[in-house]
XYZ file of N, CA, C and O in Angstrom:
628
model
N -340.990 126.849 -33.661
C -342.349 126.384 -33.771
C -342.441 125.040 -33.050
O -341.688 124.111 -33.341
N -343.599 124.934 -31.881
C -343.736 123.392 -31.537
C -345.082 123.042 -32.037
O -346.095 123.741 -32.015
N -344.919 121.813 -32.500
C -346.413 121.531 -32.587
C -346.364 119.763 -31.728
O -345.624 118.779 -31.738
N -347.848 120.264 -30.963
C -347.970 119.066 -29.977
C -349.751 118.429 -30.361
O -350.800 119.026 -30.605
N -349.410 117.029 -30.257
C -350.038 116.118 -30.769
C -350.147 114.966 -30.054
O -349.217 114.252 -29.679
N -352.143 114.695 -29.751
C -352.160 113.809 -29.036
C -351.892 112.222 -29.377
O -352.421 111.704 -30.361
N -351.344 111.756 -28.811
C -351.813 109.869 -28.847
C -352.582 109.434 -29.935
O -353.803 109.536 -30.051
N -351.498 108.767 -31.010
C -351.851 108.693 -32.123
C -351.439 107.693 -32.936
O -350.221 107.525 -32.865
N -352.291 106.591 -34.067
C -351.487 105.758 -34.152
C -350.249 106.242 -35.263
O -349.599 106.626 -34.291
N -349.549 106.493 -36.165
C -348.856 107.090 -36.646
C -347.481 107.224 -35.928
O -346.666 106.435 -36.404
N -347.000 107.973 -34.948
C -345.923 108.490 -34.261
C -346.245 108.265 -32.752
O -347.200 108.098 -31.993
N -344.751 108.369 -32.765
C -344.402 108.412 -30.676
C -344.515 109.405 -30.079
O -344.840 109.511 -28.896
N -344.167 110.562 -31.108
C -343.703 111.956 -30.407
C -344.766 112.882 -29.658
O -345.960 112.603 -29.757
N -344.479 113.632 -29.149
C -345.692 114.422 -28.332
C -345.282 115.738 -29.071
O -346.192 116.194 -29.763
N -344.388 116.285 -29.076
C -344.404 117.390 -29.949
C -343.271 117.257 -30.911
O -342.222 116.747 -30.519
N -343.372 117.586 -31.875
C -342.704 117.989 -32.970
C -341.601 119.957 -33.312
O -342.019 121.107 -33.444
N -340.683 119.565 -33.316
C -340.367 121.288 -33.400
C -339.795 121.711 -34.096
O -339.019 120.760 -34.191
N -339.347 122.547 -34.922
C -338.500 123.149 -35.928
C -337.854 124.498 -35.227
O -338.707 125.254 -34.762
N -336.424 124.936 -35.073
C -336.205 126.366 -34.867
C -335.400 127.481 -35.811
O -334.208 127.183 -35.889
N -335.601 128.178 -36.235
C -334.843 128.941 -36.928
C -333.877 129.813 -36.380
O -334.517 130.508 -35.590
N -332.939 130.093 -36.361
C -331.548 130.879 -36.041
C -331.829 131.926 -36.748
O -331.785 131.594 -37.933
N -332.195 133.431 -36.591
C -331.894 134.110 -37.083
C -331.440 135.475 -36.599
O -332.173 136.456 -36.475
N -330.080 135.414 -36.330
C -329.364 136.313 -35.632
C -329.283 138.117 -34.963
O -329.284 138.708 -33.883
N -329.202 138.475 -36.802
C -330.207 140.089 -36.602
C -331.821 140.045 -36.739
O -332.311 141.154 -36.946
N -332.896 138.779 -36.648
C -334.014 139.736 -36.685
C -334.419 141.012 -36.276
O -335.194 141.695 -36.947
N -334.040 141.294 -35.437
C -334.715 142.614 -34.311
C -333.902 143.526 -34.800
O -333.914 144.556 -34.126
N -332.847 143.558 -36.172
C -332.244 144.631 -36.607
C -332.717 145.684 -37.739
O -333.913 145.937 -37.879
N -332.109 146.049 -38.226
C -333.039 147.215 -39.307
C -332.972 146.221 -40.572
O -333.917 146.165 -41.360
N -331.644 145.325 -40.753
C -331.081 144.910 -41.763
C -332.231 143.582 -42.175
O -333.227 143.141 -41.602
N -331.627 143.282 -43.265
C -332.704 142.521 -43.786
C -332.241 140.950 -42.976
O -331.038 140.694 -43.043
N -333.133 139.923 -42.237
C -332.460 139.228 -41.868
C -331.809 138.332 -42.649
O -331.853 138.140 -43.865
N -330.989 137.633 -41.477
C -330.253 136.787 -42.454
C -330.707 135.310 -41.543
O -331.123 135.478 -40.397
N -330.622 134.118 -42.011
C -330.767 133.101 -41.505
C -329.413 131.851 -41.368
O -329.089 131.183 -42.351
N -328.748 131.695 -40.038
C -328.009 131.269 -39.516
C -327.999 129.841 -39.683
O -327.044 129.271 -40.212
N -329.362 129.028 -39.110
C -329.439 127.794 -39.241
C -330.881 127.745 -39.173
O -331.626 128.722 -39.087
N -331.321 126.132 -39.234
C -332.436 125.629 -39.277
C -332.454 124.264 -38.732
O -332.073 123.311 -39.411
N -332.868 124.143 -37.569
C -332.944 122.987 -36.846
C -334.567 122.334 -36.394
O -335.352 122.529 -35.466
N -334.533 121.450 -37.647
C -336.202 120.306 -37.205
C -335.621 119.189 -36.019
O -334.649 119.394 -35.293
N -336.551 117.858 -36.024
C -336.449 117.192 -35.696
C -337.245 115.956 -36.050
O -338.397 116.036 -36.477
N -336.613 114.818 -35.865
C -336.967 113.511 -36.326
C -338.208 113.201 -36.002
O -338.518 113.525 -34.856
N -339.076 112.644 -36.678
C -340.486 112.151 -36.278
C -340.089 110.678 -36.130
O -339.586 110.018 -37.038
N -340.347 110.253 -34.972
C -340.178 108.616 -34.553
C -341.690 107.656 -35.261
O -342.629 107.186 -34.619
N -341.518 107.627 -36.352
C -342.888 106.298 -37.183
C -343.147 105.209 -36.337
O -342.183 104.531 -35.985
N -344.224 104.931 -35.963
C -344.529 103.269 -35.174
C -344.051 102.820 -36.661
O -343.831 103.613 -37.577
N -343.928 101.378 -36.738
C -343.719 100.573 -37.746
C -344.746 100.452 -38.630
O -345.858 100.002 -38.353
N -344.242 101.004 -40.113
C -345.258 100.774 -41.102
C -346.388 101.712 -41.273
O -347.461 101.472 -41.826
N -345.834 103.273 -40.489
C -346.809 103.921 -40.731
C -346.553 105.177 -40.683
O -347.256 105.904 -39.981
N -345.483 105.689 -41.427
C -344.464 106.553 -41.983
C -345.876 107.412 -42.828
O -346.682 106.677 -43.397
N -346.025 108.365 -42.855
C -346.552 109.341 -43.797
C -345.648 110.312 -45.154
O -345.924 110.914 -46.192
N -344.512 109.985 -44.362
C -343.686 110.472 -45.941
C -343.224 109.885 -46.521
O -342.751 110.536 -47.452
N -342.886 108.291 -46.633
C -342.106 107.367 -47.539
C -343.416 106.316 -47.428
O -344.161 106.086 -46.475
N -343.390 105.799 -48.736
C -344.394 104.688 -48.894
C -343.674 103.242 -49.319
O -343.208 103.379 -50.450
N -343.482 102.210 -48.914
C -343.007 101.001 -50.126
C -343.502 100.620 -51.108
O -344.726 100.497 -51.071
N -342.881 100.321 -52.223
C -343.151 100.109 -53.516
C -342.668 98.993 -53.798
O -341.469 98.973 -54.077
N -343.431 97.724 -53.816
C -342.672 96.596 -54.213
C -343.090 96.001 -55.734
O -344.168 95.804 -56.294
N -341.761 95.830 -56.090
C -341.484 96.565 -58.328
C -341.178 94.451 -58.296
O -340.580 94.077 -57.287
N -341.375 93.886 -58.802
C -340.552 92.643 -59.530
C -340.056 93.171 -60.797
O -340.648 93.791 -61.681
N -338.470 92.677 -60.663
C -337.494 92.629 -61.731
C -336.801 91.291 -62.111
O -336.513 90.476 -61.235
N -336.503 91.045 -63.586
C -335.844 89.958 -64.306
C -334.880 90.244 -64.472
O -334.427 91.087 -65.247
N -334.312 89.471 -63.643
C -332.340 89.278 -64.066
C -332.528 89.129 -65.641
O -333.438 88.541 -66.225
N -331.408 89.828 -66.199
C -330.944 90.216 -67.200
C -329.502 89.323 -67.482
O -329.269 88.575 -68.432
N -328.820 89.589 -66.582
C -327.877 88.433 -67.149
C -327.402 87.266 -66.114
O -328.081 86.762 -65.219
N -325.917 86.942 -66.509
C -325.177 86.149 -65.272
C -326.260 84.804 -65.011
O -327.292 84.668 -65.667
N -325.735 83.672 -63.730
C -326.341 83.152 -63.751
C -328.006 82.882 -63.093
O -328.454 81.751 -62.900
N -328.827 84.251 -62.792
C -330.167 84.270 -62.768
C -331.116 85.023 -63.621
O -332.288 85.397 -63.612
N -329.735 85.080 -64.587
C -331.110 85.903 -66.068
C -332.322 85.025 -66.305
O -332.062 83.830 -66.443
N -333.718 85.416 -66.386
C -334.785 85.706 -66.547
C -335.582 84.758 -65.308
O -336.490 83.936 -65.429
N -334.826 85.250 -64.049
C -335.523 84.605 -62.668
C -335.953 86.227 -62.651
O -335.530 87.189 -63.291
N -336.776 86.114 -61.836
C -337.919 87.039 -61.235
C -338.056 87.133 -59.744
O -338.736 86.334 -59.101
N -337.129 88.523 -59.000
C -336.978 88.633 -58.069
C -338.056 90.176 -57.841
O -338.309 91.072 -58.646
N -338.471 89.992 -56.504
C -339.333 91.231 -55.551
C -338.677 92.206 -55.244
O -338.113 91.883 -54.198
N -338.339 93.409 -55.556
C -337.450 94.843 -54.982
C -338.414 95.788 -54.227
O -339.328 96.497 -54.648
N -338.063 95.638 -53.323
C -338.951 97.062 -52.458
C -338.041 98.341 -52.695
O -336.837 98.598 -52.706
N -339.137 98.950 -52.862
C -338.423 100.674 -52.625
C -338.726 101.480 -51.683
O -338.968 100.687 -50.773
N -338.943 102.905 -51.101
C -339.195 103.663 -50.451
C -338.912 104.686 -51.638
O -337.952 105.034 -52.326
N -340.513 105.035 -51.485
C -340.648 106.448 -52.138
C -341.050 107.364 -51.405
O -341.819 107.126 -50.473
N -340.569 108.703 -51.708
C -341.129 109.822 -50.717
C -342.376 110.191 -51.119
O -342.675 109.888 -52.274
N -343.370 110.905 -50.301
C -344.562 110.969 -50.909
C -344.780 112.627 -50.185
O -343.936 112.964 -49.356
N -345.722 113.446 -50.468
C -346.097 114.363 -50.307
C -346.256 114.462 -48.770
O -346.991 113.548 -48.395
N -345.880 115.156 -47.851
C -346.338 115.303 -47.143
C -346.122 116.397 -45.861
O -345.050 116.900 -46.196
N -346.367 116.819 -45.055
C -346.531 117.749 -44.316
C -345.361 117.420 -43.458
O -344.509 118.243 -43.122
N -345.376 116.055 -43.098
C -343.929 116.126 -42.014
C -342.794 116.270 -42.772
O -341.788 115.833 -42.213
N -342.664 116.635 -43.622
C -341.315 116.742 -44.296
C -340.559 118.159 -43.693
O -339.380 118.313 -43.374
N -341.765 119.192 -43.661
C -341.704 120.063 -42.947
C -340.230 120.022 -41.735
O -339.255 120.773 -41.765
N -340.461 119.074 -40.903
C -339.533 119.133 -40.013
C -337.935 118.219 -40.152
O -337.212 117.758 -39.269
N -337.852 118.218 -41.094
C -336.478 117.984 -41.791
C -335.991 119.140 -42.560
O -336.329 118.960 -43.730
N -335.260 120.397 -42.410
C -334.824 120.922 -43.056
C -334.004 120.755 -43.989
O -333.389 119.689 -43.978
N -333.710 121.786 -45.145
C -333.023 121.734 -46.399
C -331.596 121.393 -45.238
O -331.456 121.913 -44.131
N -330.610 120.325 -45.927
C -329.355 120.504 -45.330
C -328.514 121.380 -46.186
O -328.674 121.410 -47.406
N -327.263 122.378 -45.325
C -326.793 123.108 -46.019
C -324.882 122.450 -46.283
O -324.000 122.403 -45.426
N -324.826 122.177 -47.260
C -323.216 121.448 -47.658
C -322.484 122.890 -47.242
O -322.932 124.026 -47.089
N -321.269 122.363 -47.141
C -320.050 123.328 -47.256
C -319.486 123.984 -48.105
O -318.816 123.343 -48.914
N -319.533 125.359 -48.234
C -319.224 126.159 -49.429
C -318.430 126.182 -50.091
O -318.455 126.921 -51.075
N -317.004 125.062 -49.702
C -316.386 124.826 -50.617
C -316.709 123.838 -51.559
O -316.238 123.743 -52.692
N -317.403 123.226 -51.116
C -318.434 121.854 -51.880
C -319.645 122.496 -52.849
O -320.211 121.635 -53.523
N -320.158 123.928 -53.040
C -320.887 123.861 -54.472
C -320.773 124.854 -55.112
O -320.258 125.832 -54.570
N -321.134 124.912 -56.221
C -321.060 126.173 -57.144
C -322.615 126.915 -57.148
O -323.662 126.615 -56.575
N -322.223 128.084 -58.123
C -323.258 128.848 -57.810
C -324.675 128.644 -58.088
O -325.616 129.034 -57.397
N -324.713 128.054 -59.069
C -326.361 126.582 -59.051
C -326.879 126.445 -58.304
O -328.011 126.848 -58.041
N -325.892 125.568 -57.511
C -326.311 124.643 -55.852
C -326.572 126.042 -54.806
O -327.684 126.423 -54.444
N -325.226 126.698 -54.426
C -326.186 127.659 -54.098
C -327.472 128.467 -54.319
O -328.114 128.744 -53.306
N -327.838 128.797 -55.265
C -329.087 129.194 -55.503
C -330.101 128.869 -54.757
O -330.875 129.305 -53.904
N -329.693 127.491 -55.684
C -331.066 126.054 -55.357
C -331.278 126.082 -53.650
O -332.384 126.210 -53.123
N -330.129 125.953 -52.981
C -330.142 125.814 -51.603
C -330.771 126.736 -51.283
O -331.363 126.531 -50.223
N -330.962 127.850 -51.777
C -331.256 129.340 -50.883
C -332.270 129.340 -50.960
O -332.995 129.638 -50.010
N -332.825 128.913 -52.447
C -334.207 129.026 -52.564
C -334.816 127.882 -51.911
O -335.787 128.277 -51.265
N -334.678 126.841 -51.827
C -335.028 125.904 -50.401
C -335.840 126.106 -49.304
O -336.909 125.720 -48.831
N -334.184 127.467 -48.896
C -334.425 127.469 -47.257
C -335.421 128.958 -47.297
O -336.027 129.477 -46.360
N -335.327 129.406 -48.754
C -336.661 130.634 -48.835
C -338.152 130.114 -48.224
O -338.924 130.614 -47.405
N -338.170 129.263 -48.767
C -339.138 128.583 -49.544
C -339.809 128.063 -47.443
O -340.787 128.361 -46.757
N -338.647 127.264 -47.262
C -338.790 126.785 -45.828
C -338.958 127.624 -45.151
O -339.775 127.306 -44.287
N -338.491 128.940 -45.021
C -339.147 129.550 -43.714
C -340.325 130.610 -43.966
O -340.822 131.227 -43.025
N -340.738 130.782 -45.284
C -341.949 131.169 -45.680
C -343.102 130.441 -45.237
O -344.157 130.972 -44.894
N -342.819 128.936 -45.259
C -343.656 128.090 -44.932
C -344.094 128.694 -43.145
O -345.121 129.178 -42.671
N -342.709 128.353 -42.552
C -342.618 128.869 -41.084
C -343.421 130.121 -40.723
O -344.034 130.266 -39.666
N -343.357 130.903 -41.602
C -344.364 132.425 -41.239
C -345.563 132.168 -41.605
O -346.396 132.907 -41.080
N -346.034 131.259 -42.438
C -347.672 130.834 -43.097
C -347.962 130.621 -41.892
O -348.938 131.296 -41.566
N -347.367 129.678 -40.672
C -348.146 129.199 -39.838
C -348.140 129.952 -38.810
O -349.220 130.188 -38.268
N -347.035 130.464 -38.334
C -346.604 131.157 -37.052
C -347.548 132.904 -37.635
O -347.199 133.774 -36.837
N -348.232 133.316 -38.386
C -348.790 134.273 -38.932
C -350.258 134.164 -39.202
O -351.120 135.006 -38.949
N -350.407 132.950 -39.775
C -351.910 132.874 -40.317
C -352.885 131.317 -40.091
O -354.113 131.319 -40.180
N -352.276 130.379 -39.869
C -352.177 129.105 -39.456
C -352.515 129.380 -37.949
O -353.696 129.357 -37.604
N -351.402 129.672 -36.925
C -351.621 129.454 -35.567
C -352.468 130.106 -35.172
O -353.363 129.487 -34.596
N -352.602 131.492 -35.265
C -353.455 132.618 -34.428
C -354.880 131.893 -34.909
O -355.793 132.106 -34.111
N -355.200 131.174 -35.925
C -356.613 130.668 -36.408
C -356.904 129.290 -36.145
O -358.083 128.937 -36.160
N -355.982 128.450 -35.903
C -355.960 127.352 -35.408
C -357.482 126.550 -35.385
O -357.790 125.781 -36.296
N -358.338 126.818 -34.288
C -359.388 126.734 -34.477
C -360.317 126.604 -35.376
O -361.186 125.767 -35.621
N -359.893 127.804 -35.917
C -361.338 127.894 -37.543
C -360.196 127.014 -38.763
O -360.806 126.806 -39.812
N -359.143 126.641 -38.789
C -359.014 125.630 -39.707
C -359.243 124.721 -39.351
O -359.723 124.054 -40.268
N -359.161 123.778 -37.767
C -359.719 122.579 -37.738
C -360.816 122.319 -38.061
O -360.960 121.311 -38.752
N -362.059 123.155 -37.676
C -363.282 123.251 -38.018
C -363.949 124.045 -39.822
O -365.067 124.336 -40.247
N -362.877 124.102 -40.256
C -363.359 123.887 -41.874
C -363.688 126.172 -41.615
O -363.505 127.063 -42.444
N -363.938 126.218 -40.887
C -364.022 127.857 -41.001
C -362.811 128.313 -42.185
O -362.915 128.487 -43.399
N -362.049 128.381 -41.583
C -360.758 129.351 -42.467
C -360.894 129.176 -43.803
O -360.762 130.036 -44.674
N -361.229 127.755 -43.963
C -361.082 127.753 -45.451
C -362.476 128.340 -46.217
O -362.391 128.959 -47.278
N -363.666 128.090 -45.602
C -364.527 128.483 -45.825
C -364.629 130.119 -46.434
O -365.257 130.578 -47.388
N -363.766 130.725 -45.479
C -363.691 132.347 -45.384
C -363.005 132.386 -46.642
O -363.528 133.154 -47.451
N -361.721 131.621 -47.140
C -361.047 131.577 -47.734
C -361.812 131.902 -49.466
O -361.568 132.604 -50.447
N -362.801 130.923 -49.039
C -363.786 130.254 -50.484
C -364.355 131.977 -50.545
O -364.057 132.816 -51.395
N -365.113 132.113 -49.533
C -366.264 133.392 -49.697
C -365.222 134.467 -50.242
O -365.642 135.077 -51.225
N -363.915 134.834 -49.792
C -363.568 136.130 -50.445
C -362.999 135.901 -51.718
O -362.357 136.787 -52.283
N -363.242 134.412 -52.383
C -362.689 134.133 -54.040
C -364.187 134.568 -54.974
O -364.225 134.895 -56.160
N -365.189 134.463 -54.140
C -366.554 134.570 -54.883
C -367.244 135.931 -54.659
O -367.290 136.410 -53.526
N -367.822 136.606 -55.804
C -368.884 138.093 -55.782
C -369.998 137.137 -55.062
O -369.981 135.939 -54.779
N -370.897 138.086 -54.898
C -371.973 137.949 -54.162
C -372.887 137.026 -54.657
O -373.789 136.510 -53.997
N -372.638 136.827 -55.833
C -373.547 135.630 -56.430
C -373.224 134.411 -56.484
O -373.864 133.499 -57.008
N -371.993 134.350 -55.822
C -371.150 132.823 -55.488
C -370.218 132.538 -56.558
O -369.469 131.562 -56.600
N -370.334 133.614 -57.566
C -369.422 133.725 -58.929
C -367.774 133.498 -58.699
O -367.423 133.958 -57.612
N -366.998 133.069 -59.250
C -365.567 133.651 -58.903
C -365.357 135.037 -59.701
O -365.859 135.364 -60.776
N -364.318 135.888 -58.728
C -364.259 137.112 -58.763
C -363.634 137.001 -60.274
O -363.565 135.929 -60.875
N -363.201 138.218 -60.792
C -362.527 138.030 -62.120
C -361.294 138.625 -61.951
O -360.803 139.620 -61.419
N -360.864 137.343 -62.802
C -359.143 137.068 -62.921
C -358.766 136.059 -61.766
O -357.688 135.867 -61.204
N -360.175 135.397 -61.574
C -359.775 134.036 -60.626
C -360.324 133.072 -61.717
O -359.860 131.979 -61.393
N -361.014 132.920 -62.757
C -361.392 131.608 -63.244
C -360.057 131.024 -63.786
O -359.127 131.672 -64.265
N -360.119 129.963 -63.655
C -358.832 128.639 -63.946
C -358.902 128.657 -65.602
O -359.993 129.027 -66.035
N -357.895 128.310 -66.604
C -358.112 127.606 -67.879
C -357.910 127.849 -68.801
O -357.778 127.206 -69.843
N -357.817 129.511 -68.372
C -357.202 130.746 -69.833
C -356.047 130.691 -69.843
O -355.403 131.358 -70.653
């Protein structure tokens, strides 16, 4: 997948890409997935969309600057779409048990499902989501004709 993006304040990059390895697609067998290779989004300074700073003040507790009051910045991750192009990393199988595997698998499920949302239903429409269409369409086939939601769509039960 490339995605290309004009001149912006946010990032340097002109396109962004993710590729998936997957060896037998074109076979009968169910595929299997080899690797997953994103790539780094270069942030101008201070304008990162997936990590935010958080600056916390904390009181020394002991030693000699207990109850001085120092500034800690953090970096928190925050929701966001470029995360997308960092894939799940996969450790070495002698390094986890069957947990971690799971967890990992379901990850990289999870990640290239994402990959078919767009390369399936996202790209070919491109258009009518920038312009609020898709979702629109989206809205009309949740509602009967009276603008009702259909049933077994109301939220709360």
């Amino acid at each position: 997948l490339r995605f290309k993006f004009s001149e912006n304040e946010y990032f340097t990059d002109e396109v962004l890409t993710k590729r998936y390895e997957i060896p037998n697609l074109l076979l009968e067998d169910e595929p299997i997935l080899k690797d997953v290779v994103g790539c780094d989004v270069h942030w101008k300074p201070g304008r990162s969309l997936t990590y935010r700073e958080v600056k916390k003040k904390q009181r020394a507790k002991g030693g000699r600057r207990a109850g001085q009051i120092r500034t800690v910045t953090k970096r928190e991750r925050t929701d966001s779409f470029f995360h997308f192009f960092s894939p799940p990393k996969l450790p070495g199988m002698e390094e986890m048990d069957e947990e971690q595997a799971d967890r990992i698998e379901h990850a990289f499920d999870v990640d290239y499902d994402v990959a078919q949302a767009f390369r399936g239903h996202i790209i070919p429409k491109a258009v009518l989501w920038f312009t609020g269409e898709a979702m629109d369409e989206g809205m009309e086939a949740m509602l009967d004709e009276d603008g009702m939601p259909l049933e077994g769509l109301e939220g709360g039960e």
